[in-house]
Amino acid sequence: MHNTMTTRTIGDRRVGAIGLGAMPMSVAGHMPDEEQSIRTIHAALDAGITLIDTADAYTPSHEDVGHNERLVARALSLWGGNTAAVLVATKGGHTRTPGGWDVDGSPAYLRAACDRSLKALGVDSIGLYQHHRPDPKVPYEETIGALKELHDAGKIQFAGISNADPGQIRLAHDILGERLVSVQNEYSPRFRSSEPEIDVCAELGLAFLPWSPLGGIGRTGELRERNSAFIEIADAHGVTPQQVCLAWELARSPVVIPIPGASRPETIVDSAAAASLELSAEELARLG
Ligand SMILES: NC(=O)c1ccc[n+]([C@@H]2O[C@H](COP(=O)([O-])OP(=O)(O)OC[C@H]3O[C@@H](n4cnc5c(N)ncnc54)[C@H](OP(=O)(O)O)[C@@H]3O)[C@@H](O)[C@H]2O)c1
């Protein structure tokens, strides 16, 4: 049974108001086996989720770049529902090294990364291609110019940016025009400094995708310590504090589409239900 969910807009697409962050399925030390990952993605889709966020750099090791994209592609190929309604959003611009993570925002690197992502996802054109993180060694306009070329070559249907400040969002919007549809920055009860970026997105009509919306892998329990109102309001509704957290983010602006991560079906099914959790003005005021 495939459920429907309240929807929001990215470009000309309608997607469920809650998306799925696929990263926890490719994190060394946290990673479930492939069968569990596929069940998790299918549970998300069955719950009405139609936005899946991934990246080429989501991989348990630098030797397996594209791991998460291939997992998402495999899960979609095995799902019985309408995959045309699912928007897969990937990213390029972060590199993986034996020691960790780096960035490369050069146009040549992005062109090659996009070609690798097309192959990993098994598609002719990527639904939403996001630049992962600004590279201080490359002028931002050059990096964003590469996204424009990828769009104009038909390799990506929409462009997004991530970890961008208000000035970078405006610059990218000037260069990309309607090709730019989304901004993905960190935002959660413990990390609120993206408020100005949410306002710029609302002004420009861009979707804002909060990353680590529950505080990040292994930190979702911190909601309890941070603000007891999340627990009290959750108890009053008979739901989890994580649902209250996601509903609080949805209430922040109609452009917000949280992408909670999951590596288990239970957690993403619980998070998906936040799309229909209405919080009162009084409850929102208590959550701050
Ligand atoms: N653009 C960027 O630079 C950037 C950076 C970081 C993340 N991201 C994206 O943002 C997504 C979300 O961030 P995140 O995965 O780092 O952190 P998160 O969404 O804040 O937390 C993910 C963790 O929360 C748990 N969880 C999810 N729903 C829950 C629920 N209803 N109740 C209890 N626990 C729940 C999951 O546990 P289980 O694993 O046990 O299911 C998962 O490990 C990522 O997956 C990735 O796609 C982007």
Short mmCIF file of C-alpha atoms and ligand atoms in Angstrom, two decimals:
data_model
loop_
_atom_site.label_atom_id
_atom_site.label_comp_id
_atom_site.label_asym_id
_atom_site.label_seq_id
_atom_site.Cartn_x
_atom_site.Cartn_y
_atom_site.Cartn_z
CA MET A 1 0.00 0.00 0.00
CA HIS A 2 1.43 3.35 -0.97
CA ASN A 3 0.28 6.25 1.15
CA THR A 4 -0.11 9.82 0.03
CA MET A 5 1.45 12.63 2.00
CA THR A 6 0.99 16.39 2.20
CA THR A 7 3.19 17.83 -0.54
CA ARG A 8 5.51 20.80 -1.04
CA THR A 9 7.17 22.22 -4.14
CA ILE A 10 10.67 21.95 -5.59
CA GLY A 11 10.86 23.72 -8.96
CA ASP A 12 7.85 22.40 -10.89
CA ARG A 13 7.74 19.14 -8.89
CA ARG A 14 5.46 18.28 -5.99
CA VAL A 15 7.14 16.07 -3.40
CA GLY A 16 6.09 14.72 0.00
CA ALA A 17 6.68 17.31 2.72
CA ILE A 18 9.17 14.95 4.40
CA GLY A 19 12.08 13.52 2.39
CA LEU A 20 14.53 10.72 3.14
CA GLY A 21 18.23 11.36 3.84
CA ALA A 22 19.99 8.22 2.67
CA MET A 23 23.41 9.02 4.17
CA PRO A 24 23.14 6.82 7.33
CA MET A 25 22.96 3.80 5.01
CA SER A 26 26.54 4.40 3.84
CA VAL A 27 28.33 5.50 7.01
CA ALA A 28 31.13 3.20 8.18
CA GLY A 29 30.39 1.86 11.64
CA HIS A 30 26.65 2.62 11.35
CA MET A 31 25.90 0.99 8.00
CA PRO A 32 23.16 -1.65 7.87
CA ASP A 33 23.40 -4.57 5.44
CA GLU A 34 22.07 -3.93 1.93
CA GLU A 35 18.85 -5.82 2.55
CA GLN A 36 17.96 -3.58 5.51
CA SER A 37 18.85 -0.45 3.52
CA ILE A 38 16.56 -1.49 0.69
CA ARG A 39 13.75 -2.24 3.16
CA THR A 40 14.30 1.22 4.68
CA ILE A 41 14.08 2.97 1.29
CA HIS A 42 10.99 0.94 0.36
CA ALA A 43 9.35 1.79 3.71
CA ALA A 44 9.98 5.48 2.98
CA LEU A 45 8.45 5.23 -0.48
CA ASP A 46 5.48 3.21 0.78
CA ALA A 47 4.89 5.93 3.41
CA GLY A 48 4.53 8.54 0.65
CA ILE A 49 8.07 9.96 0.62
CA THR A 50 8.98 11.07 -2.91
CA LEU A 51 12.28 12.92 -2.29
CA ILE A 52 15.46 10.96 -1.61
CA ASP A 53 18.66 12.84 -0.81
CA THR A 54 22.00 11.20 -1.57
CA ALA A 55 25.52 12.22 -2.68
CA ASP A 56 28.44 10.66 -4.52
CA ALA A 57 30.53 11.18 -1.36
CA TYR A 58 28.21 9.10 0.86
CA THR A 59 30.33 6.00 1.04
CA PRO A 60 31.82 3.89 3.82
CA SER A 61 35.30 4.39 2.31
CA HIS A 62 37.07 6.56 -0.27
CA GLU A 63 37.37 3.46 -2.45
CA ASP A 64 33.61 3.12 -2.90
CA VAL A 65 32.47 6.57 -4.12
CA GLY A 66 28.88 6.34 -5.37
CA HIS A 67 27.97 3.65 -2.80
CA ASN A 68 24.84 5.45 -1.59
CA GLU A 69 23.73 6.46 -5.10
CA ARG A 70 23.97 2.85 -6.29
CA LEU A 71 21.99 1.72 -3.24
CA VAL A 72 19.20 4.22 -3.97
CA ALA A 73 19.13 3.18 -7.65
CA ARG A 74 18.93 -0.50 -6.71
CA ALA A 75 16.13 0.10 -4.20
CA LEU A 76 14.14 2.06 -6.78
CA SER A 77 14.61 -0.67 -9.40
CA LEU A 78 13.16 -3.22 -6.94
CA TRP A 79 10.19 -1.10 -5.79
CA GLY A 80 6.72 -1.85 -7.15
CA GLY A 81 5.43 1.75 -7.09
CA ASN A 82 5.58 4.71 -9.46
CA THR A 83 9.25 5.70 -9.52
CA ALA A 84 8.52 8.56 -11.96
CA ALA A 85 7.00 10.41 -8.99
CA VAL A 86 10.24 10.11 -7.00
CA LEU A 87 12.79 12.92 -7.13
CA VAL A 88 16.33 11.72 -6.46
CA ALA A 89 18.59 14.54 -5.33
CA THR A 90 22.30 13.87 -5.40
CA LYS A 91 25.36 16.08 -4.88
CA GLY A 92 28.83 16.64 -6.23
CA GLY A 93 31.76 18.75 -5.08
CA HIS A 94 32.90 16.83 -1.98
CA THR A 95 35.75 14.41 -2.48
CA ARG A 96 36.66 11.47 -0.25
CA THR A 97 40.25 10.88 0.73
CA PRO A 98 41.88 8.08 2.79
CA GLY A 99 41.94 10.55 5.69
CA GLY A 100 38.44 12.02 5.37
CA TRP A 101 36.68 14.61 3.23
CA ASP A 102 37.84 17.43 0.94
CA VAL A 103 36.19 19.73 -1.62
CA ASP A 104 36.79 20.36 -5.33
CA GLY A 105 34.61 23.06 -6.88
CA SER A 106 36.40 23.26 -10.21
CA PRO A 107 34.17 22.98 -13.29
CA ALA A 108 36.27 20.09 -14.66
CA TYR A 109 35.84 18.12 -11.44
CA LEU A 110 32.07 18.76 -11.33
CA ARG A 111 31.62 17.66 -14.94
CA ALA A 112 33.40 14.37 -14.20
CA ALA A 113 31.52 13.92 -10.90
CA CYS A 114 28.18 14.46 -12.61
CA ASP A 115 29.03 11.84 -15.24
CA ARG A 116 29.91 9.37 -12.46
CA SER A 117 26.63 10.13 -10.65
CA LEU A 118 24.61 9.61 -13.85
CA LYS A 119 26.18 6.17 -14.14
CA ALA A 120 25.76 5.29 -10.43
CA LEU A 121 22.09 6.31 -10.51
CA GLY A 122 21.52 4.62 -13.89
CA VAL A 123 19.73 7.64 -15.40
CA ASP A 124 20.18 9.87 -18.46
CA SER A 125 19.45 13.04 -16.51
CA ILE A 126 19.65 13.69 -12.73
CA GLY A 127 16.42 15.03 -11.17
CA LEU A 128 18.14 17.44 -8.76
CA TYR A 129 21.92 17.95 -8.77
CA GLN A 130 23.23 19.91 -5.81
CA HIS A 131 26.64 21.48 -5.38
CA HIS A 132 27.71 20.04 -2.03
CA ARG A 133 29.91 22.69 -0.41
CA PRO A 134 31.69 25.87 -1.58
CA ASP A 135 35.38 25.40 -2.37
CA PRO A 136 37.41 28.37 -1.06
CA LYS A 137 39.99 27.74 -3.82
CA VAL A 138 37.48 28.29 -6.65
CA PRO A 139 35.40 31.44 -7.22
CA TYR A 140 31.78 30.47 -6.46
CA GLU A 141 30.55 31.88 -9.78
CA GLU A 142 32.84 29.47 -11.65
CA THR A 143 31.47 26.48 -9.74
CA ILE A 144 27.87 27.62 -10.26
CA GLY A 145 28.62 28.26 -13.94
CA ALA A 146 29.46 24.55 -14.22
CA LEU A 147 25.99 23.66 -12.85
CA LYS A 148 24.47 25.90 -15.51
CA GLU A 149 26.40 24.07 -18.23
CA LEU A 150 25.32 20.69 -16.85
CA HIS A 151 21.72 21.86 -16.94
CA ASP A 152 21.97 23.24 -20.43
CA ALA A 153 23.56 19.96 -21.61
CA GLY A 154 20.49 18.11 -20.25
CA LYS A 155 22.51 16.14 -17.70
CA ILE A 156 20.55 17.58 -14.78
CA GLN A 157 16.91 18.65 -14.64
CA PHE A 158 17.28 21.03 -11.71
CA ALA A 159 20.19 22.54 -9.78
CA GLY A 160 20.57 22.98 -6.04
CA ILE A 161 23.25 24.29 -3.72
CA SER A 162 24.26 23.26 -0.22
CA ASN A 163 26.09 24.87 2.69
CA ALA A 164 25.64 28.29 1.10
CA ASP A 165 25.24 31.65 2.86
CA PRO A 166 22.68 34.29 1.82
CA GLY A 167 25.15 36.05 -0.53
CA GLN A 168 26.04 32.77 -2.24
CA ILE A 169 22.35 31.88 -2.62
CA ARG A 170 21.67 35.22 -4.31
CA LEU A 171 24.73 34.83 -6.56
CA ALA A 172 23.70 31.31 -7.58
CA HIS A 173 20.14 32.53 -8.22
CA ASP A 174 21.46 35.35 -10.44
CA ILE A 175 23.54 32.89 -12.49
CA LEU A 176 21.12 29.96 -12.64
CA GLY A 177 17.73 31.70 -12.70
CA GLU A 178 14.90 29.15 -12.69
CA ARG A 179 17.37 26.29 -12.96
CA LEU A 180 18.09 26.78 -9.23
CA VAL A 181 15.35 25.22 -7.11
CA SER A 182 16.80 24.36 -3.69
CA VAL A 183 19.22 25.12 -0.90
CA GLN A 184 20.33 22.45 1.58
CA ASN A 185 21.82 23.69 4.86
CA GLU A 186 22.05 22.36 8.40
CA TYR A 187 18.99 23.24 10.50
CA SER A 188 17.62 21.69 13.68
CA PRO A 189 16.63 22.74 17.20
CA ARG A 190 20.31 22.70 18.19
CA PHE A 191 21.57 24.39 14.98
CA ARG A 192 19.45 27.41 14.11
CA SER A 193 21.95 29.68 12.40
CA SER A 194 20.42 28.95 8.97
CA GLU A 195 17.43 31.19 9.75
CA PRO A 196 18.64 33.93 7.31
CA GLU A 197 19.05 31.35 4.51
CA ILE A 198 15.48 30.10 5.07
CA ASP A 199 14.23 33.68 4.67
CA VAL A 200 16.21 34.18 1.44
CA CYS A 201 14.79 30.91 0.08
CA ALA A 202 11.24 32.01 0.93
CA GLU A 203 11.88 35.35 -0.81
CA LEU A 204 13.31 33.71 -3.97
CA GLY A 205 10.85 30.78 -4.08
CA LEU A 206 13.51 28.13 -3.45
CA ALA A 207 12.94 24.96 -1.42
CA PHE A 208 15.00 24.80 1.78
CA LEU A 209 16.10 21.27 2.73
CA PRO A 210 17.31 21.17 6.36
CA TRP A 211 20.14 18.63 6.72
CA SER A 212 20.63 16.74 9.99
CA PRO A 213 17.12 17.97 10.89
CA LEU A 214 17.08 15.75 14.00
CA GLY A 215 20.51 16.87 15.18
CA GLY A 216 22.59 14.35 13.22
CA ILE A 217 23.38 10.63 13.28
CA GLY A 218 23.67 9.43 16.89
CA ARG A 219 22.49 12.77 18.32
CA THR A 220 18.72 12.59 17.90
CA GLY A 221 18.33 11.77 21.63
CA GLU A 222 19.70 15.22 22.48
CA LEU A 223 16.28 16.70 21.76
CA ARG A 224 15.32 15.44 25.20
CA GLU A 225 18.07 17.36 26.96
CA ARG A 226 17.76 20.52 24.92
CA ASN A 227 14.13 21.39 25.36
CA SER A 228 11.65 19.46 27.47
CA ALA A 229 8.81 21.05 25.46
CA PHE A 230 9.59 18.63 22.59
CA ILE A 231 8.92 15.72 24.96
CA GLU A 232 5.82 17.23 26.60
CA ILE A 233 4.22 18.16 23.28
CA ALA A 234 5.09 14.74 21.83
CA ASP A 235 3.44 13.03 24.81
CA ALA A 236 0.34 15.22 24.44
CA HIS A 237 -0.04 14.15 20.79
CA GLY A 238 1.00 10.52 21.43
CA VAL A 239 3.90 10.83 18.96
CA THR A 240 7.71 10.85 19.18
CA PRO A 241 9.77 13.99 19.94
CA GLN A 242 11.41 13.48 16.50
CA GLN A 243 8.00 13.95 14.84
CA VAL A 244 7.46 17.12 16.83
CA CYS A 245 10.90 18.34 15.74
CA LEU A 246 10.14 17.77 12.04
CA ALA A 247 6.66 19.35 12.35
CA TRP A 248 8.28 22.39 14.03
CA GLU A 249 10.64 22.70 11.02
CA LEU A 250 7.74 22.34 8.55
CA ALA A 251 5.91 25.12 10.40
CA ARG A 252 8.91 27.46 10.03
CA SER A 253 8.14 28.18 6.35
CA PRO A 254 6.22 26.55 3.48
CA VAL A 255 9.53 26.25 1.58
CA VAL A 256 11.02 23.87 4.19
CA ILE A 257 11.27 20.15 3.30
CA PRO A 258 13.21 18.25 6.00
CA ILE A 259 15.25 15.22 4.92
CA PRO A 260 15.62 13.07 8.07
CA GLY A 261 18.21 10.33 7.70
CA ALA A 262 17.42 6.71 8.45
CA SER A 263 18.97 3.28 8.31
CA ARG A 264 15.91 1.47 9.69
CA PRO A 265 12.34 1.27 8.32
CA GLU A 266 10.82 2.10 11.74
CA THR A 267 12.57 5.46 12.01
CA ILE A 268 11.69 6.74 8.54
CA VAL A 269 8.06 5.59 8.87
CA ASP A 270 7.86 7.49 12.15
CA SER A 271 9.46 10.59 10.60
CA ALA A 272 7.15 10.47 7.57
CA ALA A 273 4.13 10.81 9.87
CA ALA A 274 5.37 14.29 10.86
CA ALA A 275 3.95 15.58 7.56
CA SER A 276 0.46 15.32 9.04
CA LEU A 277 1.27 16.52 12.57
CA GLU A 278 -0.23 19.97 13.14
CA LEU A 279 1.19 22.00 16.01
CA SER A 280 -0.79 24.88 17.51
CA ALA A 281 0.57 28.43 17.65
CA GLU A 282 0.91 28.02 21.41
CA GLU A 283 2.91 24.79 21.00
CA LEU A 284 5.17 26.39 18.38
CA ALA A 285 5.82 29.32 20.73
CA ARG A 286 6.85 26.87 23.47
CA LEU A 287 9.30 25.17 21.10
CA GLY A 288 10.99 28.51 20.47
N1 LIG B 1 24.52 18.78 2.51
C1 LIG B 1 25.28 18.38 3.50
O1 LIG B 1 26.40 18.86 3.71
C2 LIG B 1 24.76 17.30 4.41
C3 LIG B 1 25.44 16.98 5.61
C4 LIG B 1 24.88 15.99 6.43
C5 LIG B 1 23.71 15.34 6.05
N2 LIG B 1 23.11 15.63 4.86
C6 LIG B 1 21.85 14.99 4.42
O2 LIG B 1 20.87 15.18 5.44
C7 LIG B 1 20.31 13.92 5.79
C8 LIG B 1 19.84 13.93 7.22
O3 LIG B 1 20.91 14.21 8.10
P1 LIG B 1 21.57 13.09 9.03
O4 LIG B 1 21.25 11.75 8.51
O5 LIG B 1 22.99 13.50 9.18
O6 LIG B 1 20.93 13.37 10.47
P2 LIG B 1 19.46 13.35 11.08
O7 LIG B 1 18.45 13.23 10.01
O8 LIG B 1 19.37 14.51 11.99
O9 LIG B 1 19.53 12.04 11.97
C9 LIG B 1 19.59 10.77 11.36
C10 LIG B 1 19.40 9.72 12.41
O10 LIG B 1 18.19 9.93 13.08
C11 LIG B 1 17.58 8.72 13.36
N3 LIG B 1 16.14 8.93 13.17
C12 LIG B 1 15.51 9.29 12.02
N4 LIG B 1 14.18 9.41 12.22
C13 LIG B 1 13.97 9.12 13.52
C14 LIG B 1 12.81 9.04 14.32
N5 LIG B 1 11.61 9.34 13.82
N6 LIG B 1 12.95 8.67 15.63
C15 LIG B 1 14.18 8.38 16.14
N7 LIG B 1 15.32 8.44 15.42
C16 LIG B 1 15.21 8.79 14.13
C17 LIG B 1 18.10 7.71 12.36
O11 LIG B 1 18.32 6.49 13.04
P3 LIG B 1 18.51 5.06 12.31
O12 LIG B 1 19.81 5.19 11.55
O13 LIG B 1 18.57 4.13 13.45
O14 LIG B 1 17.35 4.86 11.38
C18 LIG B 1 19.33 8.36 11.78
O15 LIG B 1 20.52 7.66 12.05
C19 LIG B 1 21.46 12.94 5.51
O16 LIG B 1 21.00 11.61 5.49
C20 LIG B 1 21.98 13.48 4.22
O17 LIG B 1 21.16 13.02 3.14
C21 LIG B 1 23.61 16.63 4.05
#
